[in-house]
Amino acid sequence: MQITSFNQYEEDYKKSIENPEQFWGEVAQNFQWRKPWFKVLSWNFNEPDIKWFEGAKLNITENCLDRHLEKNGDKPAIIWEPNNPEEESVTLTYKMLHERVCRFANVLKRNGAKKGDRICIYMPMVPELAIAVLACARIGAVHSVIFGGFSAKSIADRINDSQCKLVITADGAYRGNKQIPLKDVIDDALIGCPTVEKCIVLTHVRTPVSMLKGRDVWWEDEVKHVNDICEAEEMDAEDMLFILYTSGSTGKPKGVVHTCGGYMVYAGYTFTNVFNYQPGEVYFCTADIGWITGHSYIVYGPLSQGATSVLFEGIPTYPNASRFWDIVEKHKVNTLYTAPTAIRSLMSFGEEPLQGKDLSSIRVLGSVGEPINEEAWHWFDEKIGHGKAPIVDTWWQTETGGIMISPIATVTPTKPSYATLPLPGIQPILVDENGKEIEGNGVSGNLCIKFPWPGMLRTTYGDHERCKQTYFSTYENLYFTGDGCLRDEDGYYRITGRVDDVLNVSGHRIGTAEVENAINMHAGVVESAVVGYPHDVKGQGIYAFVINPEMHGEAELTKKDILQTVTRVIGAIAKPDKILFVFGLPKTRSGKIMRRILRKIAEGDTANLGDTSTLLDPGVVEEIIAASKALK
Ligand code: PRX
């Protein structure tokens, strides 16, 4: 199923459009099924109701583990690189990983988990995180991984939304020179989570933690009570595999649901093709398993293809800005898949951290999560790839399950800042505000997808109507991505950014409404409005306009209180970069905030505010502009 020439890409693409069922049916033959499907695809975007590989039975862990044992059991599946470079890295072969997943799957069963139960995972980037994820899949439980940067309240909201029965966590996590008290955060969260019966705690940093009798058990103790034989649960292709919460333009994060069969096929197919993975190579994706990139391209995609996947606990700048390059040299990494934010941050350290580093193993480079600017693209190409490693700028989303528009390494001619062409099976379309297709090349519009693909979301947990409203109602019969996009003269796609009220801060998706709700929870705040603005490293920064709050001490202190409130309500990743206290917000006569104006002010582009005549009080704008100029 690996595409090796541009010609073949064109042929496969054509085939995938003309006869999608035959195309995906053939791709799916490369995976292991307990029972075949009777229908490859049935779909309806209005409901939405999408089924892939109907009737088929499988377990994704048999594809990620068992099927490699005979020939590749001793091959490294996961290479773990700890936060502290002085500590030993750990290699788990496919045999070892299989054994540990089975053992931990038995621990889950011993603690009352069964097929269909939801399990929340809040862990550091350690091998046990991948083991926990796979153990859930092994027994047919639905994992909901929450990124380690979210607060207790965010965790509680997510746990309650999907009524998780179990939580898997660790005492703490290392992040650079910081230690994060994961179990403390979970303890705070669980005060408001009546459905959680058990909490399994891994010892990692060995910080003191509270262990509640009857609820909390240690990972290390539990594994001693079980053996390592665990038959995989037989799953229907359309059974739920996992839930992953993501931000949208309304306040509450949505639980995006992915199912077993289609997701597996799509993650595996895109992994092997986009990165042109060759047997024996070492592949390093720097994302966290708390995000979709980690799910699809650290765990499921690579392991389903028998690849060797590096799992890194730390951050790119600890203990210094050479860390990525040291890891590349140490493990002879062939593919490095990272985010533009990391590239821009490392660029800012100049060339010194690269001195004497052997990056000659690198064959393919990848970028994900946000638009990559040309400067960062060229730096990545020249300094890291030495002009010889193709860069795959991969566009996709939590909802798409896998990469959608991207070069295929060594096959598709690349172009800086362009995600280039759709992968086989993907039918992008650009539409105007009214949903009218914008045809031809050299055009731009809102990016939609007009035909299903196996990795697409099936619903949003517990609220199918929300899935329909968010993705399938803006334009009839189309999946709406929320992204703006241009198609150049060559038919190449370039993603220009979100067209809704969603920010992309360091590749993290954050809804403006979510941040506003958090700010408004501060006791002194009455109203606020949040917009994004261009940020040199983060891509976008968060700019909050807050109507003069009741001050408690100096204004600067009140700002810090607001930041602390946001950290409590969402997590540190959503903290505004700038807060401006204002007398009023620019509102229309019907009371709607004109964000367009605030965005311009945040960008510092106050000369071109456009039409402000519909504002209730145009004078407000002058005041805000004056205040914004005084803000550092
Ligand atoms: O705006 C697009 C941006 O990230 C959004 C999806 O975020 P999330 O669901 O968190 O998934 C991130 C990792 C797949 C998209 O709607 N985005 C993602 N990749 C790119 C991108 N923008 C430009 N270029 C990309 N390669």
XYZ file of C-alpha atoms and ligand atoms in Angstrom:
658
model
C 0.000 0.000 0.000
C 3.026 2.284 -0.121
C 3.077 4.896 -2.859
C 6.517 5.166 -4.435
C 6.106 7.515 -7.380
C 4.115 10.590 -8.284
C 2.584 8.651 -11.113
C 1.322 6.072 -8.696
C -0.043 8.790 -6.432
C -2.031 10.187 -9.340
C -3.326 6.758 -10.288
C -4.253 5.862 -6.726
C -5.914 9.213 -6.239
C -7.979 8.752 -9.379
C -8.993 5.270 -8.343
C -9.894 6.416 -4.838
C -12.282 9.002 -6.263
C -13.797 6.866 -8.986
C -14.289 3.835 -6.807
C -13.738 4.660 -3.141
C -15.140 1.399 -1.838
C -12.834 -0.697 -3.950
C -9.878 1.512 -3.085
C -10.364 1.421 0.698
C -11.389 -2.236 0.588
C -7.993 -3.004 -0.926
C -6.114 -0.818 1.552
C -7.923 -2.516 4.439
C -6.668 -5.914 3.253
C -3.289 -4.883 4.654
C -4.677 -5.128 8.176
C -5.709 -8.070 10.263
C -9.436 -8.649 10.729
C -11.164 -11.376 12.671
C -14.113 -11.211 10.336
C -14.378 -9.319 7.012
C -16.855 -6.537 6.275
C -19.986 -6.983 4.195
C -20.023 -3.348 3.108
C -17.062 -0.994 2.840
C -19.005 2.247 3.234
C -22.460 3.591 3.875
C -22.886 7.269 4.538
C -25.098 10.246 4.878
C -23.621 13.647 5.730
C -26.995 15.115 6.745
C -27.549 12.923 9.782
C -24.476 12.445 9.868
C -24.332 8.655 9.722
C -21.070 7.166 8.515
C -20.095 3.524 8.639
C -16.879 2.000 7.328
C -16.178 -1.725 7.032
C -19.607 -2.642 8.304
C -19.884 -6.039 9.915
C -16.098 -6.439 10.251
C -14.602 -7.588 13.552
C -11.132 -6.777 14.831
C -9.054 -5.583 17.700
C -6.674 -2.742 16.885
C -4.079 -4.042 19.364
C -3.796 -7.291 17.411
C -2.759 -5.103 14.499
C -0.406 -2.985 16.592
C 1.150 -5.827 18.582
C 0.250 -9.495 18.033
C 0.708 -9.564 14.289
C 4.315 -8.363 14.576
C 5.382 -10.887 17.187
C 6.354 -13.769 14.986
C 8.697 -11.941 12.601
C 9.481 -8.734 14.464
C 8.957 -9.534 18.114
C 12.463 -8.403 19.040
C 12.276 -5.215 17.051
C 11.966 -1.984 19.080
C 8.389 -0.739 19.146
C 8.926 2.177 21.503
C 12.111 3.978 22.431
C 11.483 6.154 25.453
C 13.653 9.181 25.977
C 13.268 10.649 29.476
C 13.030 14.314 30.414
C 16.431 14.154 32.069
C 19.138 13.243 29.527
C 21.283 11.813 32.330
C 18.701 9.070 32.836
C 18.743 5.921 30.723
C 16.401 5.671 27.780
C 14.177 2.590 27.640
C 13.519 0.373 24.639
C 10.452 -1.822 24.504
C 10.417 -4.457 21.793
C 7.129 -5.575 20.290
C 7.256 -8.663 22.521
C 7.817 -6.592 25.648
C 5.149 -4.086 24.733
C 2.683 -6.884 23.999
C 3.395 -8.488 27.340
C 2.992 -5.239 29.264
C -0.169 -4.228 27.462
C -1.737 -7.623 28.181
C -0.697 -7.463 31.802
C -2.069 -3.981 32.285
C -5.247 -4.932 30.414
C -5.721 -7.565 33.115
C -5.185 -4.880 35.759
C -7.973 -2.861 34.175
C -10.268 -5.886 34.267
C -9.296 -6.586 37.862
C -10.392 -3.058 38.678
C -13.789 -3.536 37.147
C -13.276 -2.183 33.615
C -15.058 -3.855 30.740
C -15.865 -3.345 27.078
C -17.529 -0.004 26.416
C -16.518 1.629 29.728
C -14.871 5.032 29.423
C -11.463 5.425 31.007
C -9.721 8.745 31.552
C -5.936 8.812 31.157
C -3.957 11.750 32.579
C -0.309 10.805 32.444
C 3.203 12.004 31.657
C 4.868 11.012 28.374
C 6.189 7.688 29.649
C 5.911 4.222 28.052
C 3.120 3.406 30.511
C 0.968 6.040 28.804
C 1.127 4.121 25.521
C 0.620 0.900 27.480
C -2.483 2.312 29.190
C -3.939 3.463 25.869
C -3.363 0.094 24.230
C -4.603 -1.831 27.282
C -7.920 0.026 27.066
C -8.170 -0.874 23.395
C -7.253 -4.461 24.216
C -10.312 -4.920 26.436
C -12.580 -2.720 24.320
C -12.730 0.117 26.842
C -12.892 3.635 25.414
C -9.940 5.831 26.340
C -10.193 9.539 26.850
C -6.663 10.905 27.158
C -6.364 14.371 28.671
C -3.242 16.431 28.049
C -1.149 16.960 31.201
C -1.526 20.747 30.955
C -5.254 20.842 31.697
C -6.607 21.908 35.077
C -8.691 19.914 37.568
C -11.860 21.633 36.414
C -11.194 20.816 32.751
C -10.528 17.218 33.703
C -13.695 16.981 35.788
C -15.785 18.417 32.939
C -14.354 15.844 30.530
C -14.699 12.928 32.955
C -18.306 13.836 33.678
C -19.202 14.423 30.045
C -18.310 10.831 29.208
C -19.015 9.325 32.660
C -15.609 7.722 33.056
C -15.470 4.810 35.451
C -11.726 4.680 35.895
C -8.819 7.107 35.876
C -5.225 6.209 35.114
C -2.638 8.732 36.257
C 0.820 9.093 37.806
C 2.091 10.772 40.939
C 3.657 13.491 38.853
C 5.327 14.484 35.606
C 8.569 16.195 34.666
C 8.522 18.987 32.125
C 11.951 20.532 31.718
C 12.972 21.747 35.161
C 9.383 21.729 36.419
C 7.515 19.001 38.200
C 3.749 18.746 37.696
C 1.692 17.150 40.499
C -0.637 15.055 38.343
C -2.226 13.077 41.166
C -2.982 16.253 43.155
C -4.739 17.680 40.117
C -6.699 14.441 39.691
C -7.655 14.473 43.388
C -9.108 17.958 42.957
C -10.934 16.870 39.816
C -12.385 13.723 41.368
C -14.150 15.675 44.118
C -16.760 16.426 41.488
C -16.763 13.144 39.555
C -19.284 10.682 40.983
C -18.862 8.075 38.216
C -15.193 7.353 38.943
C -14.782 4.180 40.974
C -11.067 3.516 40.701
C -7.885 5.458 40.116
C -4.693 3.641 39.124
C -1.549 5.602 39.991
C 1.847 5.026 38.391
C 4.927 5.931 40.396
C 7.070 8.180 38.291
C 8.540 11.137 40.150
C 7.895 9.615 43.620
C 6.440 12.700 45.144
C 4.103 12.226 48.143
C 0.477 11.743 47.060
C -2.765 11.078 48.851
C -4.088 7.556 48.258
C -7.749 7.117 49.070
C -8.753 3.732 50.435
C -11.057 1.801 48.136
C -10.464 4.151 45.208
C -6.741 4.610 44.614
C -4.355 1.772 43.814
C -0.712 1.747 42.704
C 0.116 0.564 39.178
C 3.198 -1.331 40.408
C 1.205 -3.285 43.010
C -1.618 -4.119 40.659
C 0.572 -5.634 37.935
C 1.901 -8.145 40.466
C -1.564 -9.617 40.922
C -2.186 -10.518 37.287
C -0.539 -12.473 34.497
C 0.340 -11.311 31.015
C -2.147 -13.346 29.039
C -5.070 -11.351 27.783
C -7.106 -12.361 24.787
C -8.088 -9.249 22.821
C -11.759 -8.318 22.928
C -13.510 -8.725 19.605
C -14.675 -5.304 18.439
C -17.031 -4.252 15.725
C -15.400 -1.961 13.155
C -17.802 0.771 14.249
C -17.391 0.274 18.003
C -15.937 3.289 19.764
C -12.148 3.253 20.147
C -11.564 6.583 21.851
C -12.854 10.009 22.735
C -10.617 13.051 22.473
C -11.853 16.430 23.646
C -11.180 19.448 21.493
C -12.132 23.106 21.488
C -14.632 24.669 19.176
C -16.130 28.090 18.737
C -18.609 27.615 21.575
C -17.566 27.414 25.218
C -17.655 23.706 25.941
C -15.036 21.303 24.498
C -16.466 18.469 22.402
C -15.676 14.796 22.787
C -14.681 13.755 19.277
C -15.428 10.057 18.799
C -13.310 7.714 16.669
C -14.148 4.094 15.960
C -11.977 0.991 15.653
C -11.866 -0.147 12.027
C -11.805 2.990 9.919
C -9.478 4.843 12.264
C -6.998 1.972 12.266
C -6.936 1.736 8.483
C -6.593 5.465 8.057
C -3.891 5.996 10.717
C -1.830 3.095 9.350
C -2.247 3.971 5.676
C -1.389 7.639 6.133
C 1.570 6.893 8.410
C 3.258 4.548 5.999
C 2.639 6.789 3.010
C 3.119 10.337 4.208
C 6.418 9.532 5.944
C 7.465 6.906 3.411
C 8.341 4.729 6.382
C 10.907 2.006 5.645
C 11.248 -1.122 7.804
C 13.885 -0.711 10.488
C 13.797 3.064 10.520
C 13.481 5.144 13.679
C 10.616 7.588 13.671
C 10.284 10.444 16.161
C 7.098 12.435 16.598
C 7.557 15.131 19.237
C 3.853 15.595 20.014
C 2.198 14.595 23.271
C -0.123 11.579 23.331
C -2.649 13.938 24.944
C -3.368 15.327 21.452
C -4.568 13.605 18.295
C -1.079 13.734 16.734
C 0.199 11.518 19.526
C -2.731 9.104 19.219
C -2.389 8.629 15.479
C 1.323 9.157 14.898
C 3.076 8.015 18.067
C 0.839 5.099 18.983
C -1.641 3.658 16.501
C -0.213 4.592 13.080
C 3.432 3.596 13.659
C 2.682 0.502 15.744
C 0.114 -0.794 13.262
C 2.933 -0.686 10.704
C 5.531 -2.368 12.919
C 7.575 0.823 13.128
C 9.933 2.040 15.853
C 8.427 5.086 17.522
C 10.353 7.433 19.831
C 8.384 8.701 22.823
C 9.939 11.779 24.418
C 9.000 12.960 27.867
C 10.649 16.366 27.858
C 10.612 19.665 26.026
C 12.800 20.932 23.139
C 14.696 23.434 25.291
C 15.650 21.325 28.309
C 18.369 21.087 29.456
C 19.231 23.236 26.439
C 18.158 23.967 22.884
C 20.191 21.024 21.540
C 17.866 18.437 23.031
C 16.038 17.395 19.835
C 19.323 17.180 17.962
C 20.903 15.092 20.717
C 17.955 12.698 20.528
C 18.245 12.518 16.745
C 21.942 11.705 17.028
C 21.562 9.259 19.914
C 18.764 7.182 18.412
C 19.710 7.778 14.755
C 16.301 9.189 14.008
C 15.243 8.909 10.364
C 11.997 10.863 10.531
C 11.384 13.899 12.709
C 7.772 15.090 12.939
C 7.258 18.279 14.932
C 5.333 21.560 15.159
C 6.171 24.964 13.654
C 6.164 26.468 17.160
C 9.005 24.173 18.199
C 10.900 24.988 14.995
C 10.488 28.749 15.510
C 11.491 28.487 19.133
C 14.646 26.507 18.281
C 15.475 28.854 15.404
C 15.623 31.715 17.853
C 18.644 30.106 19.553
C 20.693 30.472 16.381
C 23.088 27.818 15.101
C 25.110 27.225 18.209
C 22.878 24.369 19.527
C 23.397 22.579 16.199
C 27.200 22.692 16.318
C 28.772 19.255 16.127
C 25.443 17.409 16.047
C 25.222 14.534 13.625
C 21.872 14.813 11.898
C 22.874 12.675 8.937
C 20.343 9.965 9.804
C 17.450 12.297 8.989
C 15.638 11.337 5.805
C 12.168 12.849 6.231
C 10.914 15.909 8.140
C 7.331 16.650 9.099
C 5.356 19.621 10.359
C 1.900 19.651 11.946
C -0.617 21.649 13.919
C -0.443 25.148 12.471
C 0.600 26.958 9.347
C 4.375 26.876 8.913
C 5.797 30.215 7.809
C 8.343 30.252 5.003
C 11.230 31.312 7.217
C 10.711 28.355 9.563
C 10.218 26.014 6.585
C 13.545 27.047 5.044
C 15.400 26.813 8.340
C 14.018 23.310 8.907
C 14.932 22.351 5.362
C 18.468 23.765 5.363
C 19.676 23.413 8.924
C 18.001 20.158 9.898
C 17.401 18.374 6.594
C 20.509 19.806 4.898
C 18.369 20.310 1.828
C 18.049 16.556 1.352
C 15.071 15.599 3.503
C 11.615 16.313 2.109
C 9.368 18.287 4.473
C 5.840 16.979 4.760
C 3.590 19.819 5.915
C 0.653 17.751 7.107
C -2.765 19.359 7.432
C -5.405 17.583 9.469
C -7.502 17.835 12.646
C -8.625 15.936 15.741
C -11.836 15.260 13.834
C -10.158 13.865 10.730
C -8.283 11.184 12.696
C -5.338 11.282 10.315
C -3.455 13.392 7.805
C -5.641 14.726 4.980
C -3.634 17.119 2.833
C 0.115 16.624 2.721
C 3.022 15.827 0.485
C 3.963 12.154 0.367
C 7.630 12.050 1.316
C 9.964 11.424 -1.647
C 6.953 11.452 -4.006
C 5.201 14.856 -3.988
C 7.285 17.912 -4.930
C 7.118 20.189 -1.884
C 6.600 23.930 -1.704
C 7.276 26.092 1.382
C 4.144 26.664 3.506
C 1.992 24.447 1.335
C 0.339 21.254 2.528
C 0.301 20.547 -1.233
C -2.158 17.856 -2.349
C -4.933 15.732 -0.862
C -4.047 12.161 0.026
C -5.848 9.421 -1.891
C -9.465 9.205 -0.787
C -9.655 12.849 0.294
C -11.891 15.171 -1.710
C -11.349 18.772 -0.586
C -13.514 21.560 -1.914
C -13.384 25.313 -1.394
C -16.646 27.154 -0.888
C -17.709 30.762 -0.453
C -19.835 32.017 2.470
C -22.981 30.728 0.814
C -21.603 27.295 0.274
C -21.084 27.750 -3.437
C -18.137 25.793 -4.755
C -15.180 27.899 -5.841
C -13.763 26.068 -8.797
C -10.480 26.388 -10.611
C -7.031 27.281 -9.371
C -5.602 30.483 -7.926
C -8.597 30.819 -5.588
C -9.314 30.811 -1.874
C -12.276 29.986 0.339
C -13.504 27.884 3.215
C -12.150 24.364 3.224
C -14.686 21.534 3.214
C -14.489 17.819 2.439
C -17.173 16.378 0.243
C -16.757 12.636 0.668
C -16.165 10.455 3.734
C -12.789 8.934 4.630
C -12.271 6.043 7.053
C -10.613 8.104 9.824
C -13.330 10.743 10.154
C -15.156 11.406 13.413
C -18.477 9.610 13.820
C -20.080 11.778 16.479
C -19.392 14.008 19.460
C -19.826 12.014 22.631
C -23.308 12.192 24.131
C -24.477 14.921 21.759
C -24.874 13.845 18.162
C -26.806 16.988 17.317
C -23.737 19.050 18.217
C -21.648 17.056 15.763
C -24.223 17.697 13.079
C -24.470 21.411 13.867
C -20.728 21.990 14.112
C -19.461 20.095 11.103
C -22.301 19.186 8.776
C -24.829 22.029 8.907
C -22.849 25.062 7.767
C -22.851 23.791 4.193
C -25.206 21.153 2.877
C -23.672 17.757 2.282
C -20.185 18.876 3.216
C -17.906 18.383 6.204
C -16.762 21.885 7.210
C -13.240 22.064 8.614
C -13.361 25.581 10.095
C -10.213 26.444 8.109
C -9.589 28.964 5.387
C -7.509 27.778 2.468
C -6.097 28.814 -0.850
C -5.496 26.687 -3.919
C -2.706 28.045 -6.070
C -2.159 27.893 -9.810
C -0.714 24.376 -9.517
C -3.689 23.115 -7.529
C -1.596 23.048 -4.347
C -3.397 23.746 -1.056
C -2.206 26.201 1.557
C -4.071 26.367 4.849
C -4.377 29.969 5.969
C -5.875 29.451 9.456
C -9.183 29.176 11.260
C -12.136 31.147 10.000
C -14.134 30.605 13.193
C -13.487 31.778 16.749
C -10.865 29.154 17.427
C -7.260 30.120 18.144
C -4.180 28.094 17.396
C -1.650 28.882 20.089
C 1.605 26.928 19.767
C -0.333 24.365 17.750
C -2.894 24.007 20.565
C -6.484 24.603 19.687
C -8.243 27.008 22.040
C -11.742 28.444 21.671
C -12.042 32.170 22.352
C -15.396 31.600 24.082
C -13.750 29.101 26.405
C -11.093 31.638 27.447
C -13.728 34.375 27.836
C -15.812 32.128 30.093
C -12.739 31.454 32.203
C -11.833 35.154 32.482
C -15.433 36.004 33.349
C -15.273 33.583 36.248
C -12.853 35.938 37.982
C -14.809 37.624 40.773
C -14.171 41.183 39.610
C -14.804 40.702 35.894
C -18.086 41.579 34.210
C -17.327 40.977 30.556
C -14.431 40.214 28.255
C -13.623 39.511 24.636
C -10.730 37.396 23.424
C -9.055 37.449 20.007
C -5.852 36.111 18.504
C -2.933 38.163 17.225
C 0.217 37.158 15.325
C 2.948 35.904 17.665
C 6.527 35.283 16.497
C 6.958 31.935 18.220
C 3.492 30.704 19.163
C 1.919 31.479 15.795
C -0.969 33.143 17.562
C -1.076 34.836 20.928
C -4.159 35.390 23.101
C -5.280 38.980 23.525
C -7.983 39.621 26.116
C -10.008 42.832 26.318
C -11.544 42.979 29.762
C -14.075 45.573 30.855
C -12.520 47.376 33.809
C -12.806 44.880 36.611
C -13.214 45.612 40.242
C -9.564 46.067 41.206
C -8.026 44.365 44.137
C -4.754 46.192 44.570
C -2.846 47.406 41.520
C -4.016 46.731 37.984
C -1.005 44.474 37.337
C -1.928 42.323 40.309
C -5.513 42.041 39.156
C -4.216 40.901 35.772
C -2.219 38.205 37.498
C -5.327 37.159 39.413
C -7.148 36.827 36.114
C -4.327 34.710 34.681
C -4.464 32.511 37.742
C -8.209 32.122 37.297
C -7.764 31.015 33.683
C -5.078 28.543 34.782
C -7.499 27.087 37.333
C -10.448 26.920 34.982
C -8.744 25.634 31.806
C -5.015 25.239 32.337
C -1.841 27.225 31.764
C -2.020 26.687 27.975
C -4.990 29.085 27.767
C -3.443 32.005 29.657
C -3.785 35.268 27.702
C -0.497 36.809 26.543
C -1.954 40.284 26.842
C -4.759 41.704 28.933
C -6.119 45.158 28.243
C -8.553 46.797 30.647
C -11.125 48.849 28.736
C -14.210 50.919 29.496
C -16.418 49.190 26.983
C -16.383 46.746 24.070
C -17.326 47.612 20.491
C -20.866 46.282 20.155
C -23.480 46.485 17.485
C -26.918 47.821 18.328
C -28.071 44.252 18.768
C -25.379 43.708 21.412
C -22.951 41.616 19.380
C -19.253 42.239 19.951
C -17.500 43.218 16.712
C -14.459 41.003 16.988
C -13.194 42.112 13.622
C -12.363 45.484 15.173
C -10.730 43.946 18.229
C -8.612 41.685 16.012
C -7.364 44.704 14.079
C -6.501 46.513 17.304
C -4.727 43.412 18.650
C -2.732 43.226 15.417
C -1.806 46.885 15.801
C -3.515 47.663 12.492
C -5.696 50.504 13.737
C -5.606 52.504 10.504
C -7.865 50.005 8.719
C -10.745 49.284 11.014
C -13.314 49.147 8.232
C -16.916 50.140 8.699
C -17.692 51.070 12.302
C -20.971 52.845 11.590
C -23.128 50.025 12.949
C -21.566 50.342 16.362
C -23.736 51.391 19.257
C -20.998 53.680 20.556
C -18.155 54.299 18.074
C -16.348 56.337 20.754
C -15.453 53.093 22.532
C -13.087 52.219 19.717
C -11.002 55.351 20.154
C -10.653 54.628 23.839
C -9.563 51.048 23.236
C -7.023 52.119 20.626
C -5.513 54.669 22.985
C -5.302 52.117 25.809
C -3.833 49.446 23.504
C -1.000 51.751 22.473
C -0.019 52.125 26.111
C 0.083 48.341 26.591
C 3.487 46.722 26.246
O -6.369 25.148 11.732
C -5.854 23.885 11.419
C -4.572 23.660 12.193
O -4.926 22.954 13.360
C -6.337 22.703 13.381
C -6.618 21.367 13.992
O -6.209 21.351 15.326
P -6.227 20.012 16.141
O -7.555 19.365 16.019
O -5.761 20.349 17.516
O -5.199 19.074 15.440
C -3.860 19.476 15.336
C -3.018 18.337 14.814
C -3.542 17.647 13.641
C -6.749 22.793 11.944
O -8.130 23.068 11.807
N -3.593 22.873 11.423
C -3.268 21.579 11.612
N -2.281 21.224 10.757
C -1.993 22.293 10.006
C -2.835 23.347 10.426
N -2.791 24.558 9.842
C -1.923 24.742 8.836
N -1.087 23.787 8.386
C -1.074 22.558 8.943
N -0.228 21.648 8.494
